[in-house]
Short mmCIF file of C-alpha atoms in Angstrom, two decimals:
data_model
loop_
_atom_site.label_atom_id
_atom_site.label_comp_id
_atom_site.label_asym_id
_atom_site.label_seq_id
_atom_site.Cartn_x
_atom_site.Cartn_y
_atom_site.Cartn_z
CA MET A 1 52.65 80.09 124.19
CA ALA A 2 55.57 80.19 121.93
CA THR A 3 56.82 76.80 120.63
CA LYS A 4 60.39 75.83 119.84
CA PRO A 5 61.09 75.42 116.10
CA SER A 6 60.97 71.59 115.28
CA ARG A 7 63.28 69.78 113.12
CA LYS A 8 61.81 68.08 109.85
CA SER A 9 63.17 65.06 108.25
CA SER A 10 63.63 64.71 104.64
CA ALA A 11 61.49 62.17 102.75
CA PHE A 12 64.74 59.90 102.31
CA GLU A 13 67.98 59.17 104.31
CA ARG A 14 70.91 61.15 103.28
CA SER A 15 73.46 58.75 101.78
CA ILE A 16 76.73 57.82 103.52
CA LEU A 17 78.31 59.14 100.48
CA GLN A 18 77.10 62.59 100.95
CA ARG A 19 77.93 62.70 104.52
CA ALA A 20 81.43 61.24 103.86
CA ALA A 21 81.98 63.73 100.93
CA VAL A 22 81.66 66.74 103.29
CA VAL A 23 84.03 65.26 105.86
CA ILE A 24 86.72 64.49 103.13
CA ALA A 25 86.28 67.77 101.53
CA VAL A 26 86.92 69.54 104.68
CA ILE A 27 89.92 67.45 105.43
CA PHE A 28 91.17 68.29 101.93
CA GLN A 29 90.57 71.84 102.40
CA ILE A 30 92.64 72.22 105.54
CA GLY A 31 95.25 69.65 104.43
CA ALA A 32 95.94 71.52 101.28
CA THR A 33 97.32 74.46 103.04
CA PHE A 34 100.12 72.50 104.59
CA LEU A 35 102.13 71.81 101.17
CA PRO A 36 104.77 74.37 101.96
CA ALA A 37 105.55 72.60 105.29
CA LEU A 38 106.26 69.71 103.38
CA GLY A 39 108.83 71.57 101.09
CA ILE A 40 106.24 71.89 98.14
CA GLY A 41 105.35 75.26 96.67
CA GLU A 42 105.43 78.57 98.58
CA GLU A 43 102.98 79.80 101.15
CA ILE A 44 99.91 81.62 99.96
CA GLY A 45 101.05 84.77 102.04
CA SER A 46 104.21 84.88 99.73
CA ARG A 47 102.07 84.57 96.56
CA SER A 48 99.77 87.21 97.83
CA ASP A 49 102.64 89.48 98.61
CA ALA A 50 104.03 88.98 95.10
CA THR A 51 100.72 90.40 93.54
CA ARG A 52 99.78 92.60 96.34
CA THR A 53 97.29 95.45 95.18
CA LEU A 54 95.51 98.33 96.88
CA VAL A 55 92.69 95.96 97.28
CA THR A 56 94.69 93.30 99.29
CA PRO A 57 93.57 93.52 102.95
CA ALA A 58 95.87 93.94 105.92
CA GLY A 59 97.63 90.69 107.01
CA TRP A 60 95.77 90.54 110.30
CA ALA A 61 92.52 89.93 108.39
CA PHE A 62 93.57 86.54 107.26
CA ALA A 63 93.49 85.31 110.64
CA ILE A 64 89.76 84.74 110.04
CA TRP A 65 90.74 81.58 108.37
CA GLY A 66 91.28 79.91 111.64
CA PRO A 67 87.62 80.48 112.89
CA LEU A 68 86.44 79.77 109.35
CA PHE A 69 88.21 76.27 109.21
CA ALA A 70 87.14 75.51 112.74
CA GLY A 71 83.42 76.34 111.64
CA THR A 72 83.81 74.03 108.74
CA VAL A 73 85.06 71.08 110.75
CA ALA A 74 82.26 71.59 113.27
CA PHE A 75 79.76 71.62 110.44
CA ALA A 76 81.26 68.63 108.89
CA ILE A 77 81.12 66.59 112.20
CA TYR A 78 77.54 67.72 112.86
CA GLN A 79 76.19 66.75 109.51
CA ALA A 80 77.78 63.35 109.72
CA LEU A 81 76.17 62.34 113.10
CA PRO A 82 73.67 59.44 112.73
CA ALA A 83 71.03 61.78 114.02
CA GLN A 84 71.23 64.04 111.00
CA ARG A 85 70.82 61.37 108.47
CA ARG A 86 67.19 62.60 107.60
CA ASP A 87 67.83 66.31 108.25
CA ASP A 88 66.15 68.29 105.53
CA LEU A 89 68.40 71.41 105.82
CA LEU A 90 71.59 69.38 105.46
CA ASN A 91 70.02 67.32 102.61
CA SER A 92 69.60 70.60 100.68
CA ILE A 93 73.05 72.05 101.18
CA ALA A 94 75.51 69.19 101.67
CA TRP A 95 76.56 68.65 98.14
CA PRO A 96 77.11 72.25 97.31
CA ALA A 97 79.03 72.83 100.68
CA ALA A 98 81.30 69.90 99.82
CA GLY A 99 81.92 71.43 96.37
CA ALA A 100 83.01 74.81 98.10
CA PHE A 101 85.45 72.97 100.56
CA LEU A 102 86.94 71.07 97.53
CA GLY A 103 87.33 74.43 95.75
CA ASN A 104 89.05 76.01 98.68
CA GLY A 105 91.49 73.05 98.58
CA LEU A 106 92.19 73.18 95.02
CA TRP A 107 92.59 76.91 95.18
CA ALA A 108 95.24 76.55 98.03
CA ILE A 109 97.04 73.89 95.94
CA TYR A 110 97.19 75.96 92.63
CA THR A 111 98.18 79.00 94.44
CA GLN A 112 100.95 77.46 96.49
CA LEU A 113 102.28 75.76 93.32
CA TYR A 114 102.02 78.58 90.70
CA ALA A 115 100.42 81.92 91.29
CA LEU A 116 97.32 84.21 91.66
CA SER A 117 96.61 83.71 88.06
CA ALA A 118 93.40 83.43 85.86
CA ILE A 119 93.31 79.73 86.86
CA SER A 120 92.96 80.74 90.53
CA VAL A 121 90.21 83.12 89.74
CA LEU A 122 88.29 80.40 87.91
CA ILE A 123 88.69 77.91 90.92
CA ILE A 124 87.68 80.70 93.38
CA VAL A 125 84.68 81.69 91.26
CA PHE A 126 83.56 77.99 91.35
CA THR A 127 83.96 77.89 95.08
CA LEU A 128 81.94 81.20 95.50
CA ILE A 129 79.04 79.79 93.22
CA CYS A 130 78.82 76.61 95.50
CA LEU A 131 78.70 78.79 98.51
CA LEU A 132 76.17 81.21 96.97
CA THR A 133 73.95 78.13 96.34
CA VAL A 134 74.16 77.15 99.96
CA TYR A 135 73.59 80.78 100.93
CA ARG A 136 70.35 80.95 98.81
CA ARG A 137 68.99 77.73 100.19
CA LEU A 138 69.65 79.07 103.92
CA VAL A 139 67.75 82.17 102.83
CA ALA A 140 64.82 80.22 101.29
CA PHE A 141 64.57 77.77 104.05
CA ARG A 142 61.14 77.65 105.32
CA ARG A 143 61.10 76.43 108.83
CA ASP A 144 62.89 78.04 111.83
CA PHE A 145 66.52 76.90 112.34
CA VAL A 146 67.10 74.88 115.52
CA THR A 147 69.82 76.27 117.86
CA ALA A 148 72.44 73.58 116.63
CA GLU A 149 71.70 74.65 113.07
CA ARG A 150 72.22 78.42 113.83
CA TRP A 151 75.69 77.77 115.21
CA LEU A 152 77.04 74.78 113.10
CA VAL A 153 75.49 75.42 109.85
CA VAL A 154 74.15 78.94 109.40
CA LEU A 155 77.05 80.84 111.25
CA PRO A 156 80.04 79.02 109.56
CA LEU A 157 78.63 78.73 106.07
CA SER A 158 77.43 82.44 105.98
CA ALA A 159 80.70 83.69 107.21
CA LEU A 160 82.53 81.63 104.67
CA THR A 161 80.39 82.85 101.88
CA ALA A 162 81.01 86.48 102.82
CA TRP A 163 84.76 86.02 103.12
CA LEU A 164 84.88 84.38 99.74
CA THR A 165 82.95 87.16 98.20
CA ALA A 166 85.68 89.50 99.34
CA ALA A 167 88.35 86.98 98.45
CA THR A 168 87.02 86.63 95.02
CA ILE A 169 87.42 90.42 94.40
CA VAL A 170 90.87 90.47 95.83
CA ASN A 171 91.85 87.46 93.83
CA ILE A 172 90.60 89.10 90.51
CA SER A 173 92.55 92.33 91.44
CA ALA A 174 95.73 90.40 92.01
CA SER A 175 95.18 88.44 88.74
CA LEU A 176 95.23 91.60 86.82
CA LYS A 177 98.43 92.64 88.51
CA PHE A 178 99.88 89.24 87.67
CA TYR A 179 99.19 90.00 83.86
CA GLY A 180 100.55 93.48 84.22
CA VAL A 181 96.95 95.21 83.84
CA GLY A 182 96.89 98.74 85.45
CA SER A 183 99.72 100.55 86.96
CA GLY A 184 100.03 104.12 88.50
CA GLN A 185 96.94 106.17 88.72
CA ALA A 186 95.17 103.66 86.59
CA ASN A 187 95.78 101.06 89.34
CA ILE A 188 94.08 103.46 91.83
CA VAL A 189 91.00 103.86 89.73
CA LEU A 190 90.65 100.32 89.05
CA ALA A 191 91.21 99.40 92.75
CA THR A 192 88.62 101.93 93.82
CA GLY A 193 86.18 100.55 91.25
CA VAL A 194 86.72 97.11 92.49
CA VAL A 195 86.00 98.00 96.14
CA LEU A 196 82.75 99.85 95.16
CA VAL A 197 81.56 97.04 92.95
CA GLY A 198 82.47 94.55 95.80
CA GLY A 199 80.44 96.79 98.11
CA VAL A 200 77.44 96.74 95.73
CA ILE A 201 77.47 92.88 95.26
CA ALA A 202 77.73 92.54 99.06
CA SER A 203 74.71 94.76 99.54
CA LEU A 204 72.80 92.85 96.92
CA ALA A 205 73.48 89.47 98.57
CA ILE A 206 72.40 90.93 101.99
CA GLY A 207 69.32 92.52 100.50
CA ARG A 208 68.16 89.33 98.69
CA GLY A 209 69.48 87.26 101.73
CA ARG A 210 66.97 89.00 104.10
CA GLY A 211 69.61 90.94 105.91
CA ASN A 212 71.93 88.16 106.77
CA PRO A 213 73.92 89.84 109.72
CA ILE A 214 76.72 87.32 109.77
CA TYR A 215 77.44 87.78 106.16
CA ALA A 216 77.29 91.61 106.75
CA ALA A 217 79.72 91.50 109.64
CA VAL A 218 82.31 89.21 107.88
CA PHE A 219 82.17 91.42 104.82
CA LEU A 220 82.72 94.53 106.90
CA TRP A 221 85.59 92.78 108.37
CA ALA A 222 87.26 92.41 105.00
CA LEU A 223 86.42 96.24 104.18
CA THR A 224 88.03 97.27 107.29
CA ALA A 225 91.21 95.39 106.42
CA ILE A 226 91.27 97.00 103.06
CA TYR A 227 90.93 100.41 104.67
CA ALA A 228 93.69 99.71 106.95
CA SER A 229 95.95 98.71 103.93
CA GLY A 230 95.30 100.27 100.65
CA GLY A 231 93.01 102.94 102.23
CA GLN A 232 96.16 104.32 103.97
CA VAL A 233 97.94 104.33 100.60
CA ALA A 234 95.26 106.05 98.50
CA PRO A 235 92.44 108.31 99.91
CA ALA A 236 90.13 107.11 97.09
CA ILE A 237 90.37 103.45 98.27
CA ALA A 238 89.59 104.76 101.93
CA TYR A 239 86.41 106.56 100.59
CA ALA A 240 85.50 103.52 98.57
CA THR A 241 85.54 101.25 101.57
CA ILE A 242 83.61 103.77 103.68
CA VAL A 243 80.91 104.02 101.01
CA SER A 244 80.79 100.31 100.59
CA GLY A 245 80.64 99.77 104.31
CA VAL A 246 77.76 102.21 104.62
CA LEU A 247 75.88 100.45 101.84
CA VAL A 248 76.21 97.06 103.61
CA ILE A 249 75.28 98.48 107.21
CA VAL A 250 72.24 100.33 105.72
CA THR A 251 71.09 97.42 103.66
CA THR A 252 71.43 94.97 106.66
CA LEU A 253 69.52 97.32 109.11
CA PHE A 254 66.84 97.97 106.44
CA LYS A 255 66.19 94.22 105.95
CA LEU A 256 66.36 93.43 109.62
CA ARG A 257 63.62 95.96 110.36
CA ASP A 258 61.25 92.98 109.23
CA VAL A 259 60.40 90.75 112.20
CA GLY A 260 60.21 87.77 109.86
CA ASN A 261 63.86 88.42 108.76
CA ARG A 262 65.18 89.00 112.42
CA ARG A 263 63.42 85.71 113.44
CA HIS A 264 64.80 83.78 110.44
CA TRP A 265 68.56 84.67 111.30
CA LEU A 266 68.53 85.34 114.96
CA GLY A 267 65.65 83.24 116.23
#
């Protein structure tokens, strides 16, 4: 008879500082995007349009930030509950998660005040490193996730990691344009290379991540949006998104053939 996965407590109680840091970082992450509403800086969309490249996704793709922000709020509330004070999973990921939320907020502030420049790239790379740290710990976690963890921890943080992977690639491309790197045919070649490299990076993350289907789905969302934008301007971009998408799908399906991997992510 199968048994439900049981939660194991860490050897020590998570500090109030750790739990509060996640909550504060999430509030900061969301609040930072409202500066233009207060008359400070320009909207991120306007900054993005100013350095739009063939890799910039179609505008509708950015609607994903609504669910992503909602997911991080749910995660922040969940991890702050008294019942989670000794949770071993949260104890291992709370600090890098807080770092990622902080990074998102700093990126939003800098971008709204200045531009998608090299500094914004450094900030988003820091954010991605924090999220990849969380991602690796989710992959390596030894016990089965309980239902609440799947919905309130694994889902939002896996999705955010995938989106930031794509966003980092887009930010790098925009930053190159900001500095006048690439134009005409060179721009198409550069953008095509960026999409293909992004597909390889995502496939490696999925392969090393035991076929994480959430990560794969969100990255495919980004690729679809790039296809709908730059892919309609340059056939090379369209082909690059298709090749990258196939790599992601094949890698995911191959890794999920393993029963242990399917159970890890899907229960």
